[in-house]
Amino acid sequence: MVMTALGWGLNWPATKFLVRTCPPLSARAISGLAAACVLFGLALLRGERLTVPARLWGRLSLASVLNVSAWMGLTSASLLWLAAGQAATLAYTMPVWAALLAWPILSDRPGLRQIVAILLGIGGIAIQVGVTGLYLDETRLPGVALALSGAVLFALGTVVSKRMPIPLPRLALTAWQVLLGSIPLLGAGLWFEHPRFHTLPLIAWLSLAYTALVSMGLCYVLWFAAVRRLRASQAAIGTLLTPIIGVTASSLTLGDPLTLGQAASLALVAAGIVLAVKD
């Protein structure tokens, strides 16, 4: 879970660099298709079965849309209106929605420790909101709506993955979800954005490579492994570390100053994660 948060956190400044020169949906689609090719290759090398039984296609398609299409597409598009730290802060309200959805869908009623963990984590995020200066005026509302929609749908995907697990080998399952989830992004990108990949600078191609190999490749493998081993609320709370990493990395790479408030925010989030996953 920590490695997932690290990889996804570093992806926020990389994506912010990328969307300056490449439309967000097209960028995610190309990264996802490249990641899927790598994952399928690794699955074959490991001797994993790639065929999907007919009874699982509906479940697999739903998981792909929630975990990849909605999450990657909506949060990336939000960067057109929001700074990387702001988008990450809103997107990772996901643990709140996951905990709420897990109650009726999984009968996973949050206990006192989980509630305290969520409050600690959200407290850290609230501090981060003040640090990054997130003011919800009309110029940012589209980005806010997109980021929050992505958070709710990804939370639903996490809970659904626990409610209806897909019995496929790990790499094969990740490859199929990334592939199927990238197809709607590609269609939307070609229809609305008309990307010109041949004009991209080197920094954009490096960002695409990182997104493909790490964010949509390695991190999704680690994420689905974490979801299998943890309760949905625990896995979701673990992602609270991601915006802290994202904001810190954005500060270092995009020139925003690091502050004492960011350190306090990290401390609260770390405390919430430890409390949530402690046996």
XYZ file of C-alpha atoms in Angstrom:
279
model
C 0.000 0.000 0.000
C 2.876 2.361 0.825
C 4.565 1.643 -2.512
C 1.262 2.271 -4.297
C 0.843 5.619 -2.549
C 4.420 6.601 -3.395
C 4.037 5.772 -7.085
C 0.669 7.483 -7.401
C 1.821 10.490 -5.389
C 4.797 11.115 -7.669
C 2.489 10.786 -10.651
C 0.624 14.005 -9.821
C 3.444 16.420 -10.719
C 4.350 14.198 -13.689
C 0.776 14.416 -14.964
C 0.670 18.170 -14.344
C 3.754 18.517 -16.544
C 2.097 16.282 -19.112
C -1.249 18.076 -19.400
C 0.564 21.327 -20.211
C 1.462 19.876 -23.595
C -0.863 16.879 -24.073
C -4.656 16.587 -23.512
C -5.352 14.615 -20.292
C -7.675 11.885 -21.593
C -5.416 11.081 -24.542
C -2.364 11.036 -22.284
C -3.983 8.582 -19.881
C -5.254 6.403 -22.726
C -1.847 6.065 -24.385
C -0.189 5.415 -21.030
C -2.792 2.794 -20.194
C -2.457 0.953 -23.488
C 1.327 0.888 -23.139
C 1.030 -0.316 -19.535
C -1.412 -3.053 -20.573
C 1.020 -4.345 -23.210
C 3.807 -4.541 -20.625
C 1.537 -6.241 -18.088
C 0.287 -8.819 -20.593
C 3.892 -9.575 -21.518
C 4.878 -10.049 -17.877
C 1.830 -12.242 -17.279
C 2.828 -14.470 -20.189
C 6.404 -14.701 -18.901
C 5.032 -15.833 -15.532
C 2.859 -18.424 -17.252
C -0.414 -16.831 -16.126
C -3.668 -17.672 -17.874
C -4.969 -14.709 -19.887
C -8.339 -16.093 -20.975
C -11.400 -14.695 -19.202
C -14.419 -16.952 -18.601
C -17.611 -15.585 -20.152
C -19.295 -15.288 -16.741
C -16.621 -12.804 -15.574
C -16.734 -10.305 -18.447
C -19.493 -8.166 -16.941
C -17.766 -8.003 -13.585
C -14.414 -7.267 -15.225
C -15.860 -4.493 -17.390
C -17.514 -2.793 -14.415
C -14.304 -2.938 -12.380
C -12.306 -1.556 -15.313
C -14.612 1.449 -15.757
C -14.650 2.290 -12.034
C -11.005 1.576 -11.206
C -9.361 2.891 -14.370
C -11.609 4.856 -16.746
C -13.387 7.004 -14.179
C -10.485 7.395 -11.775
C -7.736 8.159 -14.264
C -9.896 10.112 -16.692
C -11.740 12.358 -14.247
C -8.811 13.128 -11.968
C -6.504 13.873 -14.908
C -9.079 16.190 -16.468
C -9.416 18.037 -13.154
C -5.807 19.222 -13.570
C -6.982 21.560 -16.325
C -8.611 23.684 -13.595
C -6.660 22.758 -10.452
C -3.057 22.656 -9.310
C -1.583 19.178 -8.797
C -1.727 19.445 -5.009
C -5.304 20.706 -5.075
C -6.480 17.902 -7.360
C -4.708 15.275 -5.263
C -6.235 16.660 -2.069
C -9.777 16.372 -3.426
C -9.270 13.057 -5.201
C -8.082 11.385 -2.012
C -11.213 12.062 -0.091
C -11.779 8.569 -1.515
C -11.351 6.815 1.887
C -14.389 8.643 3.258
C -16.572 7.450 0.385
C -15.113 3.922 0.578
C -15.889 3.659 4.281
C -19.443 4.913 3.712
C -20.067 2.593 0.748
C -18.534 -0.448 2.478
C -21.147 -0.234 5.204
C -24.259 -0.982 3.077
C -22.519 -3.045 0.373
C -20.138 -5.169 2.467
C -21.799 -4.844 5.897
C -18.412 -3.480 6.923
C -19.457 -1.114 9.671
C -16.565 1.158 10.655
C -15.417 0.755 14.227
C -14.163 3.461 16.544
C -10.544 2.913 15.473
C -11.425 3.266 11.787
C -13.473 6.388 12.443
C -10.582 7.962 14.359
C -8.181 6.923 11.566
C -10.387 8.565 8.942
C -10.689 11.731 11.034
C -6.917 11.898 11.461
C -6.356 11.415 7.762
C -8.984 13.919 6.720
C -7.583 16.338 9.296
C -4.235 16.063 7.572
C -5.871 16.642 4.210
C -7.739 19.659 5.634
C -4.434 21.168 6.707
C -3.142 20.498 3.234
C -6.118 22.366 1.770
C -5.080 25.421 3.736
C -1.426 24.978 2.774
C -2.178 24.762 -0.943
C -4.695 27.574 -0.853
C -7.659 25.686 -2.317
C -10.457 28.210 -2.667
C -13.600 26.857 -4.297
C -14.445 29.763 -6.590
C -16.253 29.459 -9.916
C -13.020 29.131 -11.894
C -12.147 25.906 -10.059
C -15.588 24.319 -9.723
C -15.305 22.104 -12.864
C -12.024 20.696 -11.566
C -13.495 20.182 -8.100
C -16.496 18.329 -9.531
C -14.289 16.096 -11.683
C -11.858 15.247 -8.866
C -14.640 14.427 -6.394
C -16.513 12.346 -8.977
C -13.358 10.357 -9.617
C -12.925 9.822 -5.873
C -16.476 8.525 -5.373
C -16.343 6.172 -8.356
C -12.922 4.785 -7.414
C -14.205 4.193 -3.880
C -17.153 2.310 -5.367
C -14.726 0.275 -7.470
C -12.725 -0.638 -4.367
C -15.809 -1.805 -2.514
C -17.205 -3.679 -5.539
C -13.847 -5.450 -5.943
C -14.271 -6.802 -2.415
C -17.942 -7.652 -2.933
C -17.437 -9.375 -6.299
C -13.795 -10.524 -6.549
C -12.555 -11.575 -9.978
C -10.727 -14.935 -9.790
C -7.950 -14.269 -12.308
C -4.155 -14.335 -11.848
C -2.892 -11.007 -10.485
C -0.935 -9.684 -13.475
C -3.538 -10.891 -15.965
C -6.329 -9.257 -13.962
C -4.447 -5.959 -13.795
C -3.596 -6.072 -17.506
C -7.224 -6.648 -18.497
C -8.524 -3.873 -16.241
C -5.950 -1.356 -17.487
C -6.646 -2.316 -21.114
C -10.438 -2.229 -20.860
C -10.358 0.914 -18.752
C -8.121 2.718 -21.252
C -10.363 2.086 -24.261
C -13.095 4.591 -23.223
C -10.366 7.143 -22.455
C -8.896 6.648 -25.921
C -12.278 7.072 -27.591
C -13.066 10.225 -25.602
C -9.591 11.623 -26.243
C -9.776 11.105 -30.005
C -13.308 12.516 -30.163
C -12.874 15.601 -27.961
C -9.161 16.398 -27.815
C -7.549 15.610 -31.192
C -4.062 15.021 -29.710
C -0.869 15.693 -31.691
C 1.646 13.306 -30.156
C 4.354 14.038 -32.721
C 4.731 17.570 -31.308
C 5.290 16.531 -27.677
C 8.557 17.632 -26.001
C 10.899 15.218 -24.206
C 9.487 16.009 -20.749
C 6.029 14.946 -21.938
C 7.323 11.615 -23.255
C 9.159 11.003 -19.960
C 5.951 11.744 -18.073
C 4.055 9.349 -20.354
C 6.640 6.650 -19.698
C 6.396 7.113 -15.925
C 2.603 7.030 -16.022
C 2.578 3.881 -18.139
C 5.231 1.854 -16.335
C 4.754 2.983 -12.741
C 1.375 4.636 -12.161
C -0.767 2.452 -14.451
C 1.517 -0.576 -14.420
C 3.316 -1.361 -11.168
C 1.008 0.643 -8.891
C -2.170 -1.018 -10.123
C -0.614 -4.444 -9.532
C 0.279 -3.384 -5.985
C -3.130 -1.782 -5.415
C -5.134 -4.859 -6.376
C -2.814 -6.981 -4.220
C -3.468 -4.640 -1.276
C -7.239 -4.741 -1.804
C -7.147 -8.537 -1.684
C -5.244 -8.539 1.611
C -6.885 -5.634 3.458
C -10.403 -4.577 4.270
C -11.751 -2.070 1.762
C -11.666 0.737 4.341
C -8.068 -0.100 5.334
C -6.836 -0.066 1.750
C -8.671 3.185 1.096
C -7.282 4.882 4.201
C -3.799 3.852 3.102
C -4.193 5.992 0.002
C -4.376 9.118 2.188
C -0.586 9.121 2.008
C -0.777 9.773 -1.749
C -1.812 13.461 -1.707
C 0.866 14.254 0.852
C 3.484 12.741 -1.435
C 1.860 14.448 -4.412
C 1.858 17.876 -2.786
C 5.430 17.491 -1.529
C 6.673 16.296 -4.916
C 4.791 19.111 -6.637
C 6.410 21.608 -4.296
C 9.869 20.285 -5.121
C 9.352 20.019 -8.872
C 6.941 22.878 -9.572
C 8.533 25.418 -7.247
C 5.932 25.731 -4.482
C 7.492 26.244 -1.014
C 7.460 23.451 1.564
C 5.953 24.529 4.882
C 5.546 23.430 8.474
C 1.871 22.853 7.708
C 2.788 20.155 5.212
C 4.850 18.378 7.879
C 1.904 18.504 10.297
C -0.371 17.209 7.571
C 1.939 14.270 6.860
C 2.119 13.423 10.583
C -1.665 13.254 10.915
C -2.083 11.160 7.786
C 0.679 8.760 8.840
C -0.968 8.360 12.266
C -4.305 7.609 10.620
C -2.779 4.966 8.358
C -0.967 3.212 11.219
C -4.142 3.178 13.288
C -6.218 1.861 10.389
C -4.022 -1.105 9.474
C -2.847 -2.061 12.963
C -3.958 -5.566 13.955
